[in-house]
Coordinates of N, CA and C in Angstrom, one line a residue:
X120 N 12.8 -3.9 -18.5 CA 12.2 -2.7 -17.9 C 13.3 -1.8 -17.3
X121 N 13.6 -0.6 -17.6 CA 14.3 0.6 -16.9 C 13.7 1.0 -15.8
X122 N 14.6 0.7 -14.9 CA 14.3 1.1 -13.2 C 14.5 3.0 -13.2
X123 N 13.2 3.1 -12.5 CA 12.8 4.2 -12.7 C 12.9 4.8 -11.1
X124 N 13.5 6.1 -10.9 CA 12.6 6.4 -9.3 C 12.0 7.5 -9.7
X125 N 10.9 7.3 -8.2 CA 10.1 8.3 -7.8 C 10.4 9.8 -7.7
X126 N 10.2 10.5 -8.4 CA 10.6 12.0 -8.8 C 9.4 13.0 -8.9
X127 N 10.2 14.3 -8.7 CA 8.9 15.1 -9.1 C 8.1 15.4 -8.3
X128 N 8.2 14.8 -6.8 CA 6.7 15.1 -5.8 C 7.0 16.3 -4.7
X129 N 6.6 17.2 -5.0 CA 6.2 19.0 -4.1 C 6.3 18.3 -2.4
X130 N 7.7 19.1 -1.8 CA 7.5 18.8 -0.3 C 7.0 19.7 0.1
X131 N 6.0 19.3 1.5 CA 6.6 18.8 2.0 C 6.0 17.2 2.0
X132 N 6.7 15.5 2.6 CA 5.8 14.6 2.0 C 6.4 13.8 2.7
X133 N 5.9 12.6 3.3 CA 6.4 11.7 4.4 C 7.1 10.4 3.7
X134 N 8.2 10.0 4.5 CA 8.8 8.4 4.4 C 8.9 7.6 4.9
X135 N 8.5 6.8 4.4 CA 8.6 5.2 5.4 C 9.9 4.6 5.3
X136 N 10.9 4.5 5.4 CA 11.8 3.2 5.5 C 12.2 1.7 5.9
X137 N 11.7 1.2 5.4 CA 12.3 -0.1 5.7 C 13.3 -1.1 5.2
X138 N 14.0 -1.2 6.5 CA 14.9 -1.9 6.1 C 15.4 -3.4 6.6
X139 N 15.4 -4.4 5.9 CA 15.4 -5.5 6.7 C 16.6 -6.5 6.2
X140 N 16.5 -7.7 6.9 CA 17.9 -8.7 6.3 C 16.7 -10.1 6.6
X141 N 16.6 -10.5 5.5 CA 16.2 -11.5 5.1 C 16.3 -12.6 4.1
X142 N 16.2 -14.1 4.0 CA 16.7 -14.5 3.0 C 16.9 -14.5 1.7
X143 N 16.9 -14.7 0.5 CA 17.0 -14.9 -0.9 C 15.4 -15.7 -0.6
X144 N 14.7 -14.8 -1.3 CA 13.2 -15.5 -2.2 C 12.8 -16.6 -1.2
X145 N 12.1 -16.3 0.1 CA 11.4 -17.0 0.7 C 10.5 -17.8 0.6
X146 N 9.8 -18.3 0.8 CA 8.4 -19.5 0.5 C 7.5 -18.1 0.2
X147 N 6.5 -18.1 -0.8 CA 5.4 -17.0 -0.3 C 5.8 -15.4 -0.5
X148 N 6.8 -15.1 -0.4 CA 7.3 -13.8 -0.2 C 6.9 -12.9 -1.6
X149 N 7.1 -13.5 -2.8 CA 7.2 -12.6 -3.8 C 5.4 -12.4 -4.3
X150 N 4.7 -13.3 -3.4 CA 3.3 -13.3 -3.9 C 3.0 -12.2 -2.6
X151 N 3.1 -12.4 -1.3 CA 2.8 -11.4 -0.6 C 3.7 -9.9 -1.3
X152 N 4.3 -9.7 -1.6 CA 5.1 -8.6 -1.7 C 4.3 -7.9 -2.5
X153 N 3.6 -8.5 -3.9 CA 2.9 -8.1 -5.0 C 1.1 -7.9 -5.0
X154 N 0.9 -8.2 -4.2 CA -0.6 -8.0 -3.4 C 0.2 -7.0 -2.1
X155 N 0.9 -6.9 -1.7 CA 1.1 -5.4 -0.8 C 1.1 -4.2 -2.1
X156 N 2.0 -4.6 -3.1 CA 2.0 -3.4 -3.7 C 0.6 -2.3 -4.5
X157 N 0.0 -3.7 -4.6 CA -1.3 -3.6 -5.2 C -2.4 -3.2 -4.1
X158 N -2.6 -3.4 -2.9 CA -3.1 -2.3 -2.0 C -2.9 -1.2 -1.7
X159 N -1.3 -1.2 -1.5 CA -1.0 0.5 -1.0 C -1.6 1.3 -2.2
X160 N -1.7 1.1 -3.2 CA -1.5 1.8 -4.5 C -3.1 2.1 -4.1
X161 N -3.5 1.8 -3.5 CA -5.1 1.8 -3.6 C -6.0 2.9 -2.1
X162 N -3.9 3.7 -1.3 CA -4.2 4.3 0.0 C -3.9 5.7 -0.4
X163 N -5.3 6.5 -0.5 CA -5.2 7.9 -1.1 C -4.1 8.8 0.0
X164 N -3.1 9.1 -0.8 CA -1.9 10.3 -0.6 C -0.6 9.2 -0.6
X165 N -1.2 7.9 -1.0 CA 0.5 7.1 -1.6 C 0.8 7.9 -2.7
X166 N 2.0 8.1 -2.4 CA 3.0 8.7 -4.1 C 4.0 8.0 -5.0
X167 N 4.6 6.8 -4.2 CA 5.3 5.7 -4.4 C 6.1 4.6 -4.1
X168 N 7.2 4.5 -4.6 CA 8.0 3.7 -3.5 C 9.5 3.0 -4.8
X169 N 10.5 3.4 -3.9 CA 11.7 2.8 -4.4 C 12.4 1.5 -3.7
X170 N 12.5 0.3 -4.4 CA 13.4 -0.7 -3.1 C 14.3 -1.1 -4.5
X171 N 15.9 -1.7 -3.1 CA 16.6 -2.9 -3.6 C 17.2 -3.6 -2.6
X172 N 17.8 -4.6 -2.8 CA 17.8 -5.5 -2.4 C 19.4 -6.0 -2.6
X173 N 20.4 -6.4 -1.4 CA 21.7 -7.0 -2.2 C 21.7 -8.1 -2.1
X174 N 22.8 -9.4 -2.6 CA 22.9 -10.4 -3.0 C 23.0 -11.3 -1.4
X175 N 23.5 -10.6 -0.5 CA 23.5 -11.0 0.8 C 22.5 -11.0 1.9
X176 N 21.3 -10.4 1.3 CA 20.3 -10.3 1.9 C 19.6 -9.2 2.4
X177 N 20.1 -7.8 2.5 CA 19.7 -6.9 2.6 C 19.3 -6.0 2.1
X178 N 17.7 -5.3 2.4 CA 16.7 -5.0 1.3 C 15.9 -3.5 1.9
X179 N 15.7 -2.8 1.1 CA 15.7 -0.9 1.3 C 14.5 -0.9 0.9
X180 N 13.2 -0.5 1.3 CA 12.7 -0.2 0.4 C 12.0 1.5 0.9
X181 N 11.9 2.3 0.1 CA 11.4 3.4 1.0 C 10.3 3.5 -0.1
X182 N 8.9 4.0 1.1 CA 7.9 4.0 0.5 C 7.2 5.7 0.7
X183 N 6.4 6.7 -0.2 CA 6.4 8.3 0.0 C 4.7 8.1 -0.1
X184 N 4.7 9.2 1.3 CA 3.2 9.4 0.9 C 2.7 10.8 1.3
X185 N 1.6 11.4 1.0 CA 1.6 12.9 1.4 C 1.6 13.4 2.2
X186 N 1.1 12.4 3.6 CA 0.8 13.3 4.8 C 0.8 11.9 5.8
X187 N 1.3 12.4 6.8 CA 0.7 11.4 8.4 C -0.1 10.4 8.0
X188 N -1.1 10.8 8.0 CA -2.9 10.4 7.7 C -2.7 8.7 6.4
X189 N -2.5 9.6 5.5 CA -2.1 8.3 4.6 C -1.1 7.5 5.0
X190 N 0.2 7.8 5.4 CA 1.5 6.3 6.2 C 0.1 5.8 7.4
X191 N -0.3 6.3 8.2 CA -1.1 5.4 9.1 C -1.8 4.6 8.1
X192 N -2.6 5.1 7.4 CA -3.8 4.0 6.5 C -2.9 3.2 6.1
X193 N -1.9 2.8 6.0 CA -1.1 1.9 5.1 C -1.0 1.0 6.6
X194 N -0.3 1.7 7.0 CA 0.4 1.0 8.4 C -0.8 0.4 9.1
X195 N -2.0 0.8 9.2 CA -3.1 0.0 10.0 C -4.2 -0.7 9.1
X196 N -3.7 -1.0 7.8 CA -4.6 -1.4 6.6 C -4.4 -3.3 7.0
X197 N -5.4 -4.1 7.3 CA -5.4 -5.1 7.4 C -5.1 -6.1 7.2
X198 N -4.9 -6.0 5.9 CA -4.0 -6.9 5.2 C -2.7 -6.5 5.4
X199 N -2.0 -5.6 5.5 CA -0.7 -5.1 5.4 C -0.2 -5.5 7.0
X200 N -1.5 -5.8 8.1 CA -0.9 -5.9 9.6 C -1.0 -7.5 9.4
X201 N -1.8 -8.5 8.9 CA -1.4 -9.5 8.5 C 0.1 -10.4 8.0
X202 N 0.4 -9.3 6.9 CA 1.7 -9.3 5.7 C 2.7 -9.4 6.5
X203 N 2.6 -8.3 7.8 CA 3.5 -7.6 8.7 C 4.3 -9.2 9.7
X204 N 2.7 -9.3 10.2 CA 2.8 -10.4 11.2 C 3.5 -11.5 10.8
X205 N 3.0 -12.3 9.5 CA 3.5 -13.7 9.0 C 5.4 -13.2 8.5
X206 N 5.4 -12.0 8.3 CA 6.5 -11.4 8.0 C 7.9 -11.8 8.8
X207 N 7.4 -11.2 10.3 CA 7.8 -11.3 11.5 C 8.4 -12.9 11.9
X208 N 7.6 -13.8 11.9 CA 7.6 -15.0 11.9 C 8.0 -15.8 10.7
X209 N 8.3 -15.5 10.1 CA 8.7 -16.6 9.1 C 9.5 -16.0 8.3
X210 N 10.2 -14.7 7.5 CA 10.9 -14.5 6.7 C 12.0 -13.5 7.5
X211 N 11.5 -12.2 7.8 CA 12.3 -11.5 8.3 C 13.4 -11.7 9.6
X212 N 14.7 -12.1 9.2 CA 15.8 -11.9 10.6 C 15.9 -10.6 11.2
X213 N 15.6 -10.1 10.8 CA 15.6 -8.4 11.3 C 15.4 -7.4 10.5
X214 N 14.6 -6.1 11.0 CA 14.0 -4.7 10.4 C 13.9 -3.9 11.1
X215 N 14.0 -3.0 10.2 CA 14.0 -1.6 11.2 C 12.9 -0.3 10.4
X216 N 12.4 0.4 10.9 CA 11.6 1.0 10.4 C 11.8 2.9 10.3
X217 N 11.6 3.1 9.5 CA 12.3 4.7 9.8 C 11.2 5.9 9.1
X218 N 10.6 6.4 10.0 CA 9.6 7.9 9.4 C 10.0 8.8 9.6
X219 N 10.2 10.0 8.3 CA 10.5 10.6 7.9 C 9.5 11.7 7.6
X220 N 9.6 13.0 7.4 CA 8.8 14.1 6.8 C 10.2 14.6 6.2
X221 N 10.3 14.9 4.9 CA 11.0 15.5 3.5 C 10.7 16.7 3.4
X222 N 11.3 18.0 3.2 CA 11.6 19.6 3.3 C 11.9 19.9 2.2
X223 N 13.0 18.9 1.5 CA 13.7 19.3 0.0 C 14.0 18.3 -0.6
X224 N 13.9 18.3 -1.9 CA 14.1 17.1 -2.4 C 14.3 18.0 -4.2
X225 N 15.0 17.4 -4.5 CA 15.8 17.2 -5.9 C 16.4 16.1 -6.4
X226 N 16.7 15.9 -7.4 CA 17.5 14.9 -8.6 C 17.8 15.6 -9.9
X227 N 18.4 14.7 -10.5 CA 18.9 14.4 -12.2 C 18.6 13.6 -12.8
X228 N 18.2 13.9 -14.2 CA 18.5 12.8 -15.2 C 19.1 13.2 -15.9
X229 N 19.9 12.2 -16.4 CA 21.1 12.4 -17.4 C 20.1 11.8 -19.0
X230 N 20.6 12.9 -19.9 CA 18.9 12.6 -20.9 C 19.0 13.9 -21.9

């Protein structure tokens, strides 16, 4: 699969950042990660989300959504404050969280 980013979305439009340091493939992690993705996709004014991850443990992922309204529904969606919690306790050594509202936005493809 060709790693694709999120392109193309009319500002103005909100960002979540997170960024954390945590181990290499935790117990559980890749199954919670994949049922998070599969909810948010399900929180009207999600637009997307780009992450990576380096070999030492530290992992980006920024997630776009249209407005306030929808980052809260994500942020107070049930499951996602569960994900959060066992997150906190068991995988994550540290994170940091960063919201954003986007003004301008551009890219390239070379194509």
């Amino acid at each position: 699969m060709t790693p694709k980013l999120v392109a193309g979305i009319e500002p103005p439009y909100y960002t979540a950042v997170f960024t954390s340091i945590r181990p290499d493939a935790p117990e559980g992690y890749a199954e919670t990660a994949s049922r998070m993705q599969e909810i948010v996709r399900e929180v009207p004014g999600y637009l997307g989300y780009e992450s990576a991850r380096t070999p030492g443990g530290i992992g980006i992922t920024v997630a776009y959504f249209r407005d306030l309204e929808s980052l809260d529904a994500w942020r107070l969606h049930a499951e996602h404050q569960e994900a959060k919690a066992y997150g906190r306790k068991h995988w994550y050594d540290s994170y940091s969280v960063h919201i954003g509202r986007v003004e301008r936005s551009y890219g390239h493809e070379r194509g």
